[in-house]
C-alpha positions as a printed NumPy array, in Angstrom:
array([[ -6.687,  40.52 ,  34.371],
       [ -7.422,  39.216,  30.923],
       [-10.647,  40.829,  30.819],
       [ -9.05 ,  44.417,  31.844],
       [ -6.322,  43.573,  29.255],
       [ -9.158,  43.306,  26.568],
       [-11.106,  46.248,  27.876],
       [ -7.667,  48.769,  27.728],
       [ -6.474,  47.174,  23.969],
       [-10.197,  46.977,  22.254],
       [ -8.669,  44.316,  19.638],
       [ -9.886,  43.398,  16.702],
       [ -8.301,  39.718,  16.94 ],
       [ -7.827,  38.111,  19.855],
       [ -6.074,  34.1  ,  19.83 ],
       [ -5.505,  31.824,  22.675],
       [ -3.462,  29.057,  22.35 ],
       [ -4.568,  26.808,  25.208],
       [ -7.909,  26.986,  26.147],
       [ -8.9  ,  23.955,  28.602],
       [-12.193,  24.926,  30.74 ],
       [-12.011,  28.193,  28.568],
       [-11.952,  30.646,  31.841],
       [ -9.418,  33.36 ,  29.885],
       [-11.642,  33.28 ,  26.753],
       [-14.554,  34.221,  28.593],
       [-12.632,  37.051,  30.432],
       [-11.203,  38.117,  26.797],
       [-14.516,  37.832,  25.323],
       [-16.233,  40.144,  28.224],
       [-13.734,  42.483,  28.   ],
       [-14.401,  43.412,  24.345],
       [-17.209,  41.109,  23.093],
       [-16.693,  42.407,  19.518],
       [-13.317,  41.069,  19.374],
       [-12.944,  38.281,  16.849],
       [-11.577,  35.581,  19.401],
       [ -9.484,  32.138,  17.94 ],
       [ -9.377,  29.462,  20.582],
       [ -6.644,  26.95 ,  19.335],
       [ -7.03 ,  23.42 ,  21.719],
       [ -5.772,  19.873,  21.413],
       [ -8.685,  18.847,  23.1  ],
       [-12.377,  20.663,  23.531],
       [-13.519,  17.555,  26.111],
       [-12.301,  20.185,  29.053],
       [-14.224,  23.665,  28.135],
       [-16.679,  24.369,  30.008],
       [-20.38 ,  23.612,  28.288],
       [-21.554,  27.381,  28.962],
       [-18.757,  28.989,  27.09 ],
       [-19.772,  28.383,  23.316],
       [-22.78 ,  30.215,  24.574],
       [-20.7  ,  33.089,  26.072],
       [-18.523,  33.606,  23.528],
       [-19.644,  35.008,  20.257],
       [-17.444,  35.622,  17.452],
       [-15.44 ,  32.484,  18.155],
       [-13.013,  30.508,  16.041],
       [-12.634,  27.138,  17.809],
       [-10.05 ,  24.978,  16.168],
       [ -9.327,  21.803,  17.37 ],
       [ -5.434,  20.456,  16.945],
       [ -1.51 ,  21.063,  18.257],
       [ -1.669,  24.88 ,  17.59 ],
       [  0.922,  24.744,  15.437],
       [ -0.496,  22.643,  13.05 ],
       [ -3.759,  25.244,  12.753],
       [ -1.211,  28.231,  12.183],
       [ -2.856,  28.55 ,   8.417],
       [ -6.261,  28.52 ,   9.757],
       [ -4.916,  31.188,  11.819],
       [ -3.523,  33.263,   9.229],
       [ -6.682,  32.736,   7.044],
       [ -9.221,  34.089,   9.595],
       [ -6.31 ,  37.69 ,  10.41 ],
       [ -6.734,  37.762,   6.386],
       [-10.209,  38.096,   6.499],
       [-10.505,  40.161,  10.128],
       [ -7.295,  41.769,  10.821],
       [ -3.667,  41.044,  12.69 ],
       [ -3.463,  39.844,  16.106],
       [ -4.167,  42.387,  18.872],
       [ -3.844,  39.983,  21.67 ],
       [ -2.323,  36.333,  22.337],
       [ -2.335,  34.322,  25.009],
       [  0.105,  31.549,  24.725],
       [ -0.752,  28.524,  27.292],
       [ -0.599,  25.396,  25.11 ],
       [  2.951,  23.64 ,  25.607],
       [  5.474,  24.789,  28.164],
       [  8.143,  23.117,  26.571],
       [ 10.783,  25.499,  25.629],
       [ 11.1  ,  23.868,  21.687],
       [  7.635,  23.569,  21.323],
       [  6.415,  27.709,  22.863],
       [  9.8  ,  29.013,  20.567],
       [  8.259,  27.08 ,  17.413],
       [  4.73 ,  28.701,  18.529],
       [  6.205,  32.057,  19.045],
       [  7.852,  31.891,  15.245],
       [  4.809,  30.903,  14.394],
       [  1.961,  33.288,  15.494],
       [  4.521,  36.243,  16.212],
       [  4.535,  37.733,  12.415],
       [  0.504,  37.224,  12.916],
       [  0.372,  40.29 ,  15.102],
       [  0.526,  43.741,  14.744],
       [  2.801,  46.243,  16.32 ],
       [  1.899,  47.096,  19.676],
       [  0.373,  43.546,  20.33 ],
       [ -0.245,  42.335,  24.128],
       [  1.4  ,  38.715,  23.971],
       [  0.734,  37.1  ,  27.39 ],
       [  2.747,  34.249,  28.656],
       [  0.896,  32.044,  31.487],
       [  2.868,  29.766,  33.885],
       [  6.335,  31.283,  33.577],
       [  7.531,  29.68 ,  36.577],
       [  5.835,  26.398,  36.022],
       [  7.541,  23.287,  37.38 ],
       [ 10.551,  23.002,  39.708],
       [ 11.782,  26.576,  40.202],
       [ 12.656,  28.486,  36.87 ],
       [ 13.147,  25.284,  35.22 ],
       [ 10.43 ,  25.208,  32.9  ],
       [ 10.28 ,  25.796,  28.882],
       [  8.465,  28.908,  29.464],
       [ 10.97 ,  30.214,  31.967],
       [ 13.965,  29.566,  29.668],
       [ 11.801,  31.095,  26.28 ],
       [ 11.137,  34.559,  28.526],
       [ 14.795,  34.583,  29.558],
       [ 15.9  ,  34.362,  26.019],
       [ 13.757,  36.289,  24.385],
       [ 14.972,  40.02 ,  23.505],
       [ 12.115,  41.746,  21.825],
       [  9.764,  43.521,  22.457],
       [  8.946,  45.444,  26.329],
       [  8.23 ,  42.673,  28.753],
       [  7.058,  42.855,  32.374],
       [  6.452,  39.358,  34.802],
       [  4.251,  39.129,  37.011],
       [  5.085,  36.51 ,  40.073],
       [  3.326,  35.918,  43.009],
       [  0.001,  36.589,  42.502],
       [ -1.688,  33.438,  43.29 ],
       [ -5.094,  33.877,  44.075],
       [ -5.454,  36.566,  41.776],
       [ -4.054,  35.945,  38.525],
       [ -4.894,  31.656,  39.172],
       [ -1.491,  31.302,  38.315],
       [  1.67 ,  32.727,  40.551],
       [  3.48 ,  33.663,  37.151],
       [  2.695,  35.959,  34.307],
       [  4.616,  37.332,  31.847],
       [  3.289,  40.115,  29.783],
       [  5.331,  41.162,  26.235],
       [  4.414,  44.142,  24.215],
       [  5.674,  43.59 ,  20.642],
       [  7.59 ,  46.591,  19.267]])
């Protein structure tokens, strides 16, 4: 899906926030390999060894993504506003609203923000859930129940206006 979502946009700048094994940036990358891609991780121990390889034009910062939103900022100065974003870091509600304040005045109009796990936990319970519920911008779509194609059963998909 990420890799279709990259083929339709053609972005300039793409960020995830949330990388682990680093599955989604390879999809992002082979969707539009000239993309400029920033992978923001606590932790690089998890991605997979093959994807530095894969994955030209990469900005890997390591730290909370919060904390790198300057180093963010610095590398759209140079390349361009966000296109597409892919937040996956922290599902807690405080922590993906201070994210979303964060990187949303990072992208351009029209920007595909993707949300992953929106049903994460015990049954609409979780951060994510609550952020998507409250949130009024923008022209959102979920996607739910997709298991097996999507890896994850809930998707949420914002276009900001």
């Amino acid at each position: 899906f990420m890799y279709l979502v990259a083929q339709y946009k053609k972005p300039k700048v793409v960020v995830e926030l949330g990388v682990r094994g680093g599955k989604g940036l390879v999809h992002l990358h082979l969707g539009h390999p000239d993309a400029q891609l920033i992978s923001v991780d606590i932790d690089y121990r998890n991605l997979h060894p093959q994807v530095r390889g894969i994955c030209k034009n990469t900005h890997y910062l390591e730290g909370v993504t919060v904390a790198k939103i300057d180093e963010v900022a610095a590398i759209c100065d140079q390349y361009g506003k966000i296109d597409v974003i892919f937040f996956d870091s922290d599902h807690e509600y405080e922590y993906l609203k201070e994210e979303f304040e964060l990187y949303d005045p990072l992208c351009e109009d029209g920007c595909i923000q993707m949300f992953d796990d929106l049903n994460w936990g015990a049954g609409n319970q979780s951060g994510v859930w609550k952020f998507w519920q409250e949130d009024q911008g923008g022209i959102k779509f979920g996607l739910t129940g997709l298991h097996g194609f999507l890896e994850t059963e809930d998707f949420g998909i914002r276009i900001k206006t």
